[in-house]
């Protein structure tokens, strides 16, 4: 007869002495575990440990292998490079599939927008066929064909709609921001400038179902006239700036219909920034572009700038810019300055440090003005005007992709004759900026709020009496904060930002004046310091 061959481990297990040895090791292991669980000191269970280790050595001597379950043998190495190659293929295939899926999603979204646009236009045509033109429908082209006695005063600005006007009949005009149908009703949001109001209509004896269809079918961003009664809703209207009121619609006419599909939705263009864009280093124009988040990128915005300008934030930015120029002009006129307009076509550069845009001037070389500096000095000091200012375009051919380098911008310049000391100029500048800051707070509150909603920022801190420090003090503050900055070295953009943070924390102001810069980093026309020729 034949018998089955046994492994060394099975043969050892059949030996009673080995069995007794393994049982003792197991019992000692249990005792050690229980002692540890009970958090007993080591000296109490260490003898068990030493005895167990000795028994394990005896076990190895008798059996020829270690006590415990047999370790699994390592798998032999296969063709690693082939496996890695297969994995890379899978990754590439997965990425390609994801990209294709994303493109397909975009295509479907585009087709869906076009389909919705077609359906709305069809609804519009269908509803307009009924004879309710005095109540709703497409208004004829204005063409200045008629002139009413009231004129433009017939329309009420959306910004002026308040709950104190409850019960009044109002006529408003604006862009159709959104439209949604709910049952037999229509809810539309009309936008003018920064302001929006909700307008509501439900089917009734005076409001036909065709009018509800028409209101829901007008494409967004069409210009509409809405007539009705101003009411105060039980709860504030979310999503409308005039949240305390709404218009109960009696008449609804489309003044100008948007016929092309929108390149992006206004809701997406108004979304808050996902990240705070850096103001140091290269400018990332797509920092807040995200298809998944429904945000519109810079390139798309600029390609359709006339639509992007309609967002409340952009409307506000331009209004704030306008107010800055107004306040600048107001203050300087009050200080006996005179506004001048200097040439922008010059025969040579007005200051160093930047390239100029050159052009042919009837066969002679010329360039665009990069600063009104020399003309201001000519007018103020040489021409006898004494105090002059200008608001005008500036051109600089600096090919740098940062926020601090612009090829074209609007410059706010002033020049004044110094009677005794240049502190006279610094005092005018300090008071000028405080006047502008105070004016913006007083006159541009809603605009600043609209900008903050989309491009979050901290409120500006400033002192009524402007803080003034010299360059050496600024460098010392940086060194005390651990920043390497020499008294005669130019201030980098990064160090300038850090100094602003330090001053804000130390003096509770974002705005300060720093003088006595090193002469080497200033333009050629800067006066040297009489006490230190290395400073200006």
Coordinates of C-alpha atoms in Angstrom, one line a residue:
X1 CA 0.0 0.0 0.0
X2 CA 1.1 3.6 -0.6
X3 CA 0.8 6.4 2.0
X4 CA 0.5 10.2 1.4
X5 CA 3.7 12.1 2.0
X6 CA 3.4 14.7 4.9
X7 CA 5.1 18.2 5.1
X8 CA 7.7 18.9 7.8
X9 CA 5.1 21.1 9.6
X10 CA 2.5 18.3 9.6
X11 CA 5.2 15.8 10.9
X12 CA 6.1 18.2 13.7
X13 CA 2.5 18.7 14.7
X14 CA 2.1 14.9 15.1
X15 CA 4.8 14.9 17.8
X16 CA 3.2 15.1 21.3
X17 CA 6.3 17.0 22.6
X18 CA 5.9 19.7 19.9
X19 CA 2.2 19.9 20.6
X20 CA 2.8 20.5 24.2
X21 CA 5.4 23.2 23.3
X22 CA 3.0 25.1 21.0
X23 CA 0.3 25.0 23.7
X24 CA 2.6 26.6 26.3
X25 CA 3.6 29.3 23.8
X26 CA 0.0 30.1 23.0
X27 CA -1.0 30.2 26.8
X28 CA 1.9 32.6 27.5
X29 CA 0.8 34.8 24.6
X30 CA -2.7 35.0 26.1
X31 CA -1.3 35.9 29.5
X32 CA 0.8 38.7 28.0
X33 CA -2.1 40.1 26.0
X34 CA -4.4 40.1 29.1
X35 CA -1.7 41.9 31.2
X36 CA -1.2 44.5 28.5
X37 CA -5.0 45.0 28.2
X38 CA -5.2 45.5 32.0
X39 CA -2.4 48.1 31.7
X40 CA -0.2 46.2 34.2
X41 CA 3.4 47.3 34.6
X42 CA 6.0 45.5 32.3
X43 CA 7.8 44.0 35.2
X44 CA 4.7 41.8 36.0
X45 CA 4.4 40.3 32.5
X46 CA 8.0 40.5 31.3
X47 CA 8.9 37.0 32.8
X48 CA 6.1 35.5 30.6
X49 CA 7.6 37.2 27.6
X50 CA 11.1 35.9 28.3
X51 CA 9.8 32.3 28.9
X52 CA 7.8 32.5 25.6
X53 CA 10.8 33.7 23.6
X54 CA 12.9 30.8 25.0
X55 CA 10.2 28.3 24.1
X56 CA 10.0 29.7 20.5
X57 CA 13.8 29.2 20.2
X58 CA 13.3 25.6 21.4
X59 CA 10.5 25.1 18.9
X60 CA 12.7 26.3 16.0
X61 CA 15.5 24.0 17.1
X62 CA 13.2 21.0 17.2
X63 CA 11.1 21.7 14.1
X64 CA 13.6 23.6 11.8
X65 CA 11.2 26.6 11.3
X66 CA 9.8 29.6 13.1
X67 CA 6.8 29.4 15.3
X68 CA 3.6 30.8 13.8
X69 CA 1.7 30.7 10.5
X70 CA 3.9 30.1 7.4
X71 CA 4.8 33.3 5.5
X72 CA 3.4 33.6 2.0
X73 CA 6.1 33.4 -0.6
X74 CA 6.6 36.5 -2.6
X75 CA 5.2 36.3 -6.0
X76 CA 7.9 36.2 -8.7
X77 CA 8.3 39.5 -10.4
X78 CA 6.6 39.6 -13.8
X79 CA 7.2 41.9 -16.7
X80 CA 6.9 45.2 -14.7
X81 CA 7.5 47.4 -17.7
X82 CA 4.8 45.6 -19.7
X83 CA 2.3 46.1 -16.7
X84 CA 3.3 49.8 -16.4
X85 CA 2.7 50.2 -20.1
X86 CA -0.7 48.6 -19.9
X87 CA -1.6 50.9 -17.0
X88 CA -0.4 54.0 -18.9
X89 CA -2.6 52.9 -21.9
X90 CA -5.6 52.6 -19.5
X91 CA -4.9 56.1 -18.1
X92 CA -4.6 57.6 -21.5
X93 CA -7.7 55.9 -22.7
X94 CA -9.6 57.1 -19.5
X95 CA -8.4 60.7 -20.0
X96 CA -9.4 60.6 -23.7
X97 CA -12.8 59.3 -22.7
X98 CA -13.3 62.0 -20.1
X99 CA -12.3 64.7 -22.6
X100 CA -14.7 63.3 -25.2
X101 CA -17.4 63.2 -22.6
X102 CA -16.8 66.8 -21.6
X103 CA -16.9 67.9 -25.2
X104 CA -20.1 66.0 -25.8
X105 CA -21.6 67.6 -22.7
X106 CA -20.7 71.1 -24.0
X107 CA -22.2 70.2 -27.4
X108 CA -25.5 69.0 -25.8
X109 CA -25.6 72.1 -23.6
X110 CA -25.2 74.3 -26.6
X111 CA -27.8 72.5 -28.6
X112 CA -30.2 72.7 -25.6
X113 CA -29.7 76.4 -25.4
X114 CA -30.4 76.8 -29.1
X115 CA -33.5 74.5 -28.7
X116 CA -34.9 76.6 -25.8
X117 CA -34.2 79.8 -27.8
X118 CA -36.2 78.3 -30.8
X119 CA -39.1 77.3 -28.6
X120 CA -39.2 80.7 -27.0
X121 CA -39.3 82.4 -30.4
X122 CA -42.1 80.0 -31.6
X123 CA -44.1 80.7 -28.4
X124 CA -43.5 84.4 -29.0
X125 CA -44.9 84.2 -32.6
X126 CA -47.8 82.0 -31.5
X127 CA -48.8 84.4 -28.7
X128 CA -48.4 87.5 -30.7
X129 CA -51.1 86.4 -33.2
X130 CA -53.9 87.1 -30.8
X131 CA -55.4 90.5 -30.7
X132 CA -54.0 91.8 -27.4
X133 CA -51.4 94.2 -28.7
X134 CA -52.6 96.9 -26.4
X135 CA -51.7 94.7 -23.4
X136 CA -48.7 92.7 -24.6
X137 CA -46.6 91.9 -27.6
X138 CA -43.7 93.3 -29.6
X139 CA -43.7 97.1 -29.6
X140 CA -43.1 98.8 -32.9
X141 CA -39.6 100.4 -33.5
X142 CA -39.5 103.7 -31.7
X143 CA -37.8 105.8 -34.4
X144 CA -38.8 109.0 -32.5
X145 CA -42.2 108.6 -34.2
X146 CA -44.2 110.2 -31.4
X147 CA -43.6 112.5 -28.5
X148 CA -45.8 112.4 -25.4
X149 CA -46.3 115.4 -23.2
X150 CA -44.7 113.6 -20.2
X151 CA -41.8 112.4 -22.3
X152 CA -39.2 110.1 -20.5
X153 CA -40.7 111.0 -17.1
X154 CA -43.5 108.4 -17.8
X155 CA -40.9 105.8 -16.9
X156 CA -39.9 105.2 -13.3
X157 CA -36.3 104.2 -12.7
X158 CA -36.1 100.7 -11.1
X159 CA -33.6 102.1 -8.6
X160 CA -36.4 104.5 -7.4
X161 CA -39.0 101.8 -6.6
X162 CA -39.6 101.6 -2.8
X163 CA -42.3 100.3 -0.5
X164 CA -43.4 104.0 0.1
X165 CA -44.7 103.9 -3.5
X166 CA -47.1 101.0 -2.7
X167 CA -50.3 101.1 -4.8
X168 CA -48.8 103.5 -7.5
X169 CA -49.0 102.7 -11.2
X170 CA -45.5 102.4 -12.6
X171 CA -43.9 101.9 -16.0
X172 CA -40.4 100.5 -16.0
X173 CA -38.0 99.6 -18.8
X174 CA -35.0 97.3 -18.6
X175 CA -33.3 94.1 -19.7
X176 CA -35.2 90.8 -19.1
X177 CA -32.9 89.2 -16.6
X178 CA -34.8 86.0 -16.0
X179 CA -38.3 84.6 -16.8
X180 CA -40.0 81.5 -15.3
X181 CA -43.5 80.1 -15.5
X182 CA -45.2 78.7 -12.5
X183 CA -48.6 77.2 -13.2
X184 CA -50.7 79.9 -14.8
X185 CA -48.4 82.6 -13.8
X186 CA -45.2 84.3 -15.0
X187 CA -42.4 85.7 -12.8
X188 CA -39.9 87.9 -14.6
X189 CA -36.9 89.8 -13.2
X190 CA -36.2 93.1 -15.0
X191 CA -32.8 94.8 -14.7
X192 CA -31.7 98.3 -15.3
X193 CA -28.1 99.3 -14.5
X194 CA -27.4 97.9 -11.0
X195 CA -31.0 97.3 -10.0
X196 CA -33.6 94.6 -10.5
X197 CA -37.3 94.2 -9.7
X198 CA -39.6 91.2 -9.8
X199 CA -42.7 91.5 -12.0
X200 CA -45.6 89.1 -11.6
X201 CA -48.6 88.2 -13.7
X202 CA -51.3 85.5 -13.4
X203 CA -54.1 84.5 -15.8
X204 CA -57.3 86.5 -15.2
X205 CA -60.0 88.3 -17.0
X206 CA -57.6 91.1 -18.0
X207 CA -54.5 88.8 -18.4
X208 CA -55.0 86.2 -21.1
X209 CA -53.1 82.9 -21.1
X210 CA -51.4 84.1 -24.3
X211 CA -49.8 86.9 -22.3
X212 CA -48.4 84.5 -19.8
X213 CA -47.0 82.4 -22.6
X214 CA -45.6 85.5 -24.2
X215 CA -43.9 86.7 -21.0
X216 CA -42.3 83.3 -20.4
X217 CA -41.2 83.1 -24.1
X218 CA -39.4 86.4 -24.5
X219 CA -35.6 85.6 -24.7
X220 CA -33.5 86.8 -21.8
X221 CA -31.6 90.1 -22.3
X222 CA -34.4 91.5 -24.4
X223 CA -35.5 95.0 -23.6
X224 CA -39.0 95.2 -22.2
X225 CA -41.5 97.7 -20.9
X226 CA -43.6 96.6 -17.9
X227 CA -46.6 98.5 -16.7
X228 CA -48.5 97.7 -13.5
X229 CA -49.2 98.3 -9.8
X230 CA -46.4 98.4 -7.3
X231 CA -47.1 96.1 -4.3
X232 CA -45.3 95.0 -1.1
X233 CA -45.0 91.2 -0.9
X234 CA -45.4 89.3 2.4
X235 CA -41.7 88.2 2.2
X236 CA -38.8 90.0 0.6
X237 CA -38.0 88.9 -3.0
X238 CA -34.8 86.9 -3.1
X239 CA -32.5 87.8 -6.0
X240 CA -33.9 91.3 -6.6
X241 CA -32.2 94.5 -5.4
X242 CA -35.7 96.1 -4.9
X243 CA -36.6 93.2 -2.6
X244 CA -39.3 95.1 -0.7
X245 CA -41.6 95.6 -3.7
X246 CA -42.8 93.8 -6.9
X247 CA -44.9 94.9 -9.9
X248 CA -48.3 93.3 -10.5
X249 CA -48.1 93.3 -14.3
X250 CA -51.0 94.8 -16.4
X251 CA -49.1 95.4 -19.6
X252 CA -45.9 93.8 -21.0
X253 CA -44.2 94.8 -24.2
X254 CA -40.9 93.8 -25.8
X255 CA -39.2 96.9 -27.0
X256 CA -36.2 95.1 -28.6
X257 CA -36.0 91.3 -28.8
X258 CA -32.7 89.4 -28.3
X259 CA -32.6 87.1 -31.4
X260 CA -29.2 85.4 -31.0
X261 CA -28.4 82.7 -28.5
X262 CA -26.5 84.1 -25.5
X263 CA -22.8 83.2 -25.5
X264 CA -23.1 82.8 -21.7
X265 CA -25.8 83.2 -19.1
X266 CA -25.9 86.5 -17.2
X267 CA -26.3 84.4 -14.0
X268 CA -23.0 82.8 -14.7
X269 CA -21.3 86.1 -15.5
X270 CA -22.5 87.5 -12.1
X271 CA -21.2 84.6 -9.9
X272 CA -18.8 85.5 -7.1
X273 CA -15.1 84.8 -7.8
X274 CA -14.1 81.2 -6.9
X275 CA -10.6 82.3 -6.0
X276 CA -8.9 85.6 -5.1
X277 CA -6.7 86.6 -8.0
X278 CA -3.1 87.4 -7.1
X279 CA -1.9 91.0 -7.5
X280 CA 1.8 90.0 -7.5
X281 CA 3.4 88.2 -10.5
X282 CA 1.9 87.2 -13.8
X283 CA -1.8 87.8 -14.4
X284 CA -3.9 84.6 -14.8
X285 CA -6.8 85.6 -17.0
X286 CA -8.6 82.3 -16.6
X287 CA -8.2 82.1 -12.7
X288 CA -12.0 82.3 -12.3
X289 CA -13.1 80.4 -15.4
X290 CA -14.8 77.1 -14.6
X291 CA -17.3 75.2 -16.8
X292 CA -18.3 73.0 -13.8
X293 CA -18.9 76.0 -11.6
X294 CA -20.8 77.9 -14.3
X295 CA -18.2 80.8 -14.3
X296 CA -17.3 82.7 -17.4
X297 CA -13.6 83.2 -18.3
X298 CA -11.9 86.4 -19.2
X299 CA -11.4 85.5 -22.9
X300 CA -15.2 84.8 -23.3
X301 CA -16.1 88.0 -21.5
X302 CA -13.8 90.2 -23.7
X303 CA -15.0 88.5 -26.9
X304 CA -18.6 89.6 -25.9
X305 CA -17.7 92.7 -23.9
X306 CA -21.0 94.5 -24.7
X307 CA -22.8 91.8 -22.8
X308 CA -20.3 91.5 -20.0
X309 CA -20.6 95.2 -19.3
X310 CA -24.2 94.6 -18.2
X311 CA -23.3 92.8 -15.0
X312 CA -23.9 94.8 -11.8
X313 CA -20.2 94.5 -10.8
X314 CA -19.0 95.9 -14.2
X315 CA -21.7 98.6 -14.1
X316 CA -20.4 99.6 -10.7
X317 CA -16.7 99.6 -11.6
X318 CA -17.3 102.1 -14.3
X319 CA -19.5 104.3 -12.0
X320 CA -16.8 104.2 -9.3
X321 CA -14.2 105.1 -11.9
X322 CA -16.4 108.0 -13.1
X323 CA -16.8 109.2 -9.5
X324 CA -13.1 109.0 -8.8
X325 CA -12.5 111.4 -11.7
X326 CA -15.3 113.7 -10.6
X327 CA -13.9 113.9 -7.0
X328 CA -10.4 114.4 -8.3
X329 CA -11.5 117.3 -10.4
X330 CA -13.8 118.8 -7.6
X331 CA -11.0 118.9 -5.0
X332 CA -8.3 120.3 -7.2
X333 CA -10.6 123.0 -8.6
X334 CA -11.4 124.0 -5.0
X335 CA -7.6 124.3 -4.4
X336 CA -7.1 126.8 -7.3
X337 CA -5.9 124.2 -9.8
X338 CA -6.7 124.6 -13.5
X339 CA -7.5 121.6 -15.9
X340 CA -5.3 121.4 -19.0
X341 CA -5.1 119.1 -22.0
X342 CA -1.6 118.2 -23.2
X343 CA -0.6 116.7 -26.5
X344 CA -0.5 112.9 -27.0
X345 CA 1.5 112.9 -30.2
X346 CA 5.1 113.7 -29.3
X347 CA 8.5 113.8 -31.1
X348 CA 10.2 112.0 -28.2
X349 CA 9.8 110.2 -24.9
X350 CA 8.8 112.3 -21.9
X351 CA 10.6 110.1 -19.3
X352 CA 12.8 107.1 -19.1
X353 CA 12.0 103.6 -17.7
X354 CA 9.6 102.4 -20.4
X355 CA 9.4 102.0 -24.1
X356 CA 7.1 104.1 -26.2
X357 CA 4.8 103.3 -29.1
X358 CA 6.3 104.8 -32.2
X359 CA 4.5 105.9 -35.4
X360 CA 5.1 107.8 -38.6
X361 CA 4.0 111.5 -38.4
X362 CA 4.0 112.6 -42.1
X363 CA 7.4 111.2 -42.8
X364 CA 8.9 112.1 -39.4
X365 CA 9.3 109.7 -36.4
X366 CA 6.9 110.3 -33.5
X367 CA 5.5 108.5 -30.4
X368 CA 2.4 108.3 -28.2
X369 CA 2.7 110.3 -25.0
X370 CA 3.8 108.1 -22.0
X371 CA 3.3 110.9 -19.5
X372 CA 2.2 114.6 -19.4
X373 CA 5.1 115.2 -17.0
X374 CA 7.1 117.7 -19.1
X375 CA 4.0 119.6 -20.3
X376 CA 2.7 119.9 -16.7
X377 CA 6.0 121.3 -15.6
X378 CA 6.1 123.7 -18.5
X379 CA 2.6 125.0 -17.7
X380 CA 2.9 125.2 -13.9
X381 CA 6.4 126.4 -13.4
X382 CA 7.4 128.1 -16.7
X383 CA 4.0 129.1 -18.0
X384 CA 2.9 130.7 -14.8
X385 CA -0.3 128.7 -14.3
X386 CA 1.2 127.5 -10.9
X387 CA -1.3 124.7 -10.3
X388 CA -2.5 122.4 -13.1
X389 CA -4.1 119.0 -13.5
X390 CA -5.1 116.6 -16.3
X391 CA -7.2 113.5 -16.7
X392 CA -6.2 111.8 -19.9
X393 CA -4.8 108.7 -21.7
X394 CA -1.3 107.4 -21.2
X395 CA 0.5 105.0 -23.5
X396 CA 3.4 102.7 -22.4
X397 CA 4.9 99.9 -24.6
X398 CA 5.8 97.7 -21.7
X399 CA 5.3 94.0 -22.7
X400 CA 4.8 92.7 -19.1
X401 CA 1.9 90.5 -18.2
X402 CA 1.3 91.8 -14.6
X403 CA -1.3 94.0 -13.0
X404 CA 1.2 96.8 -12.7
X405 CA 2.0 97.1 -16.3
X406 CA -0.7 98.5 -18.7
X407 CA -0.1 99.6 -22.3
X408 CA -2.9 102.1 -22.0
X409 CA -4.6 103.7 -19.0
X410 CA -6.3 106.9 -17.9
X411 CA -3.8 109.0 -15.9
X412 CA -4.8 111.5 -13.2
X413 CA -2.0 113.9 -13.0
X414 CA -1.3 117.2 -11.2
X415 CA 1.6 119.6 -11.0
X416 CA 2.0 122.6 -8.7
X417 CA 4.7 125.2 -8.1
X418 CA 6.4 124.8 -4.8
X419 CA 6.7 128.0 -2.7
X420 CA 9.0 126.8 0.1
X421 CA 9.0 123.0 0.7
X422 CA 7.8 119.9 -1.2
X423 CA 5.7 119.0 1.8
X424 CA 3.2 121.5 0.3
X425 CA 2.7 118.9 -2.5
X426 CA 2.4 116.0 -0.1
X427 CA -0.2 117.8 2.0
X428 CA -2.3 118.4 -1.2
X429 CA -1.9 114.8 -2.2
X430 CA -2.9 113.4 1.2
X431 CA -6.0 115.7 1.5
X432 CA -6.9 114.8 -2.2
X433 CA -7.0 111.1 -1.5
X434 CA -9.0 111.5 1.7
X435 CA -11.5 113.6 -0.2
X436 CA -11.8 110.9 -2.8
X437 CA -12.1 108.1 -0.2
X438 CA -14.8 110.0 1.7
X439 CA -16.7 110.8 -1.5
X440 CA -16.7 107.2 -2.6
X441 CA -18.1 106.1 0.8
X442 CA -20.8 108.7 0.7
X443 CA -21.8 108.5 -3.0
X444 CA -21.0 105.0 -4.2
X445 CA -22.2 102.7 -1.4
X446 CA -24.5 100.6 -3.6
X447 CA -21.8 100.4 -6.3
X448 CA -19.1 99.3 -3.9
X449 CA -21.4 96.6 -2.5
X450 CA -22.2 95.2 -6.0
X451 CA -18.4 95.0 -6.7
X452 CA -17.8 93.3 -3.3
X453 CA -20.5 90.7 -4.0
X454 CA -18.7 89.4 -7.1
X455 CA -15.0 90.4 -6.4
X456 CA -14.7 90.2 -2.6
X457 CA -12.5 92.8 -0.9
X458 CA -11.8 94.3 2.5
X459 CA -13.0 97.9 3.2
X460 CA -10.3 100.5 2.8
X461 CA -8.7 101.8 6.0
X462 CA -7.3 105.4 6.0
X463 CA -6.6 108.2 8.4
X464 CA -8.1 111.7 8.2
X465 CA -4.6 113.0 8.6
X466 CA -2.5 111.0 6.1
X467 CA 0.4 109.0 7.6
X468 CA 3.8 110.0 6.2
X469 CA 7.0 108.0 6.6
X470 CA 10.4 108.2 4.9
X471 CA 12.0 105.4 2.8
X472 CA 14.5 104.5 5.4
X473 CA 11.7 104.0 8.0
X474 CA 9.8 101.7 5.5
X475 CA 13.0 99.6 5.0
X476 CA 13.5 99.4 8.7
X477 CA 10.0 98.1 9.2
X478 CA 10.6 95.5 6.6
X479 CA 13.9 94.3 8.2
X480 CA 12.2 94.2 11.6
X481 CA 9.6 91.8 10.0
X482 CA 12.5 89.6 8.7
X483 CA 12.5 90.9 5.2
X484 CA 15.9 91.6 3.5
X485 CA 15.7 95.3 2.3
X486 CA 18.5 97.8 2.0
X487 CA 18.0 101.5 2.6
X488 CA 19.3 102.3 -1.0
X489 CA 17.8 99.3 -2.8
X490 CA 14.7 99.6 -5.0
X491 CA 11.5 98.3 -3.4
X492 CA 10.2 95.2 -5.1
X493 CA 6.5 94.7 -5.7
X494 CA 6.4 91.9 -3.2
X495 CA 8.2 93.9 -0.5
X496 CA 5.9 96.9 -1.2
X497 CA 2.9 94.6 -0.6
X498 CA 4.5 93.4 2.7
X499 CA 5.2 96.9 3.8
X500 CA 1.5 97.8 3.2
X501 CA 0.5 94.9 5.4
X502 CA 3.0 96.0 8.1
X503 CA 1.7 99.6 8.1
X504 CA -1.9 98.5 8.2
X505 CA -1.2 96.4 11.3
X506 CA 0.9 99.0 13.0
X507 CA -0.9 102.2 12.1
X508 CA -4.4 100.9 11.1
X509 CA -4.3 102.4 7.6
X510 CA -4.0 101.1 4.1
X511 CA -3.0 104.6 2.7
X512 CA 0.2 106.3 3.5
X513 CA 2.8 108.5 1.8
X514 CA 6.5 107.5 1.8
X515 CA 9.2 110.0 0.7
X516 CA 13.0 110.3 0.5
X517 CA 13.4 107.5 -2.0
X518 CA 16.9 106.7 -3.3
X519 CA 17.8 109.0 -6.1
X520 CA 19.0 106.2 -8.3
X521 CA 15.5 104.7 -8.6
X522 CA 13.7 108.0 -9.4
X523 CA 13.3 109.7 -12.9
X524 CA 15.9 112.2 -14.1
X525 CA 13.7 115.2 -13.2
X526 CA 13.6 114.4 -9.4
X527 CA 15.3 116.9 -7.1
X528 CA 18.2 115.5 -4.9
X529 CA 17.9 115.8 -1.1
X530 CA 20.0 118.7 0.1
X531 CA 21.1 116.8 3.2
X532 CA 21.9 113.5 1.5
X533 CA 22.6 113.5 -2.3
X534 CA 21.8 109.7 -2.5
X535 CA 18.2 110.5 -1.7
X536 CA 15.5 112.4 -3.5

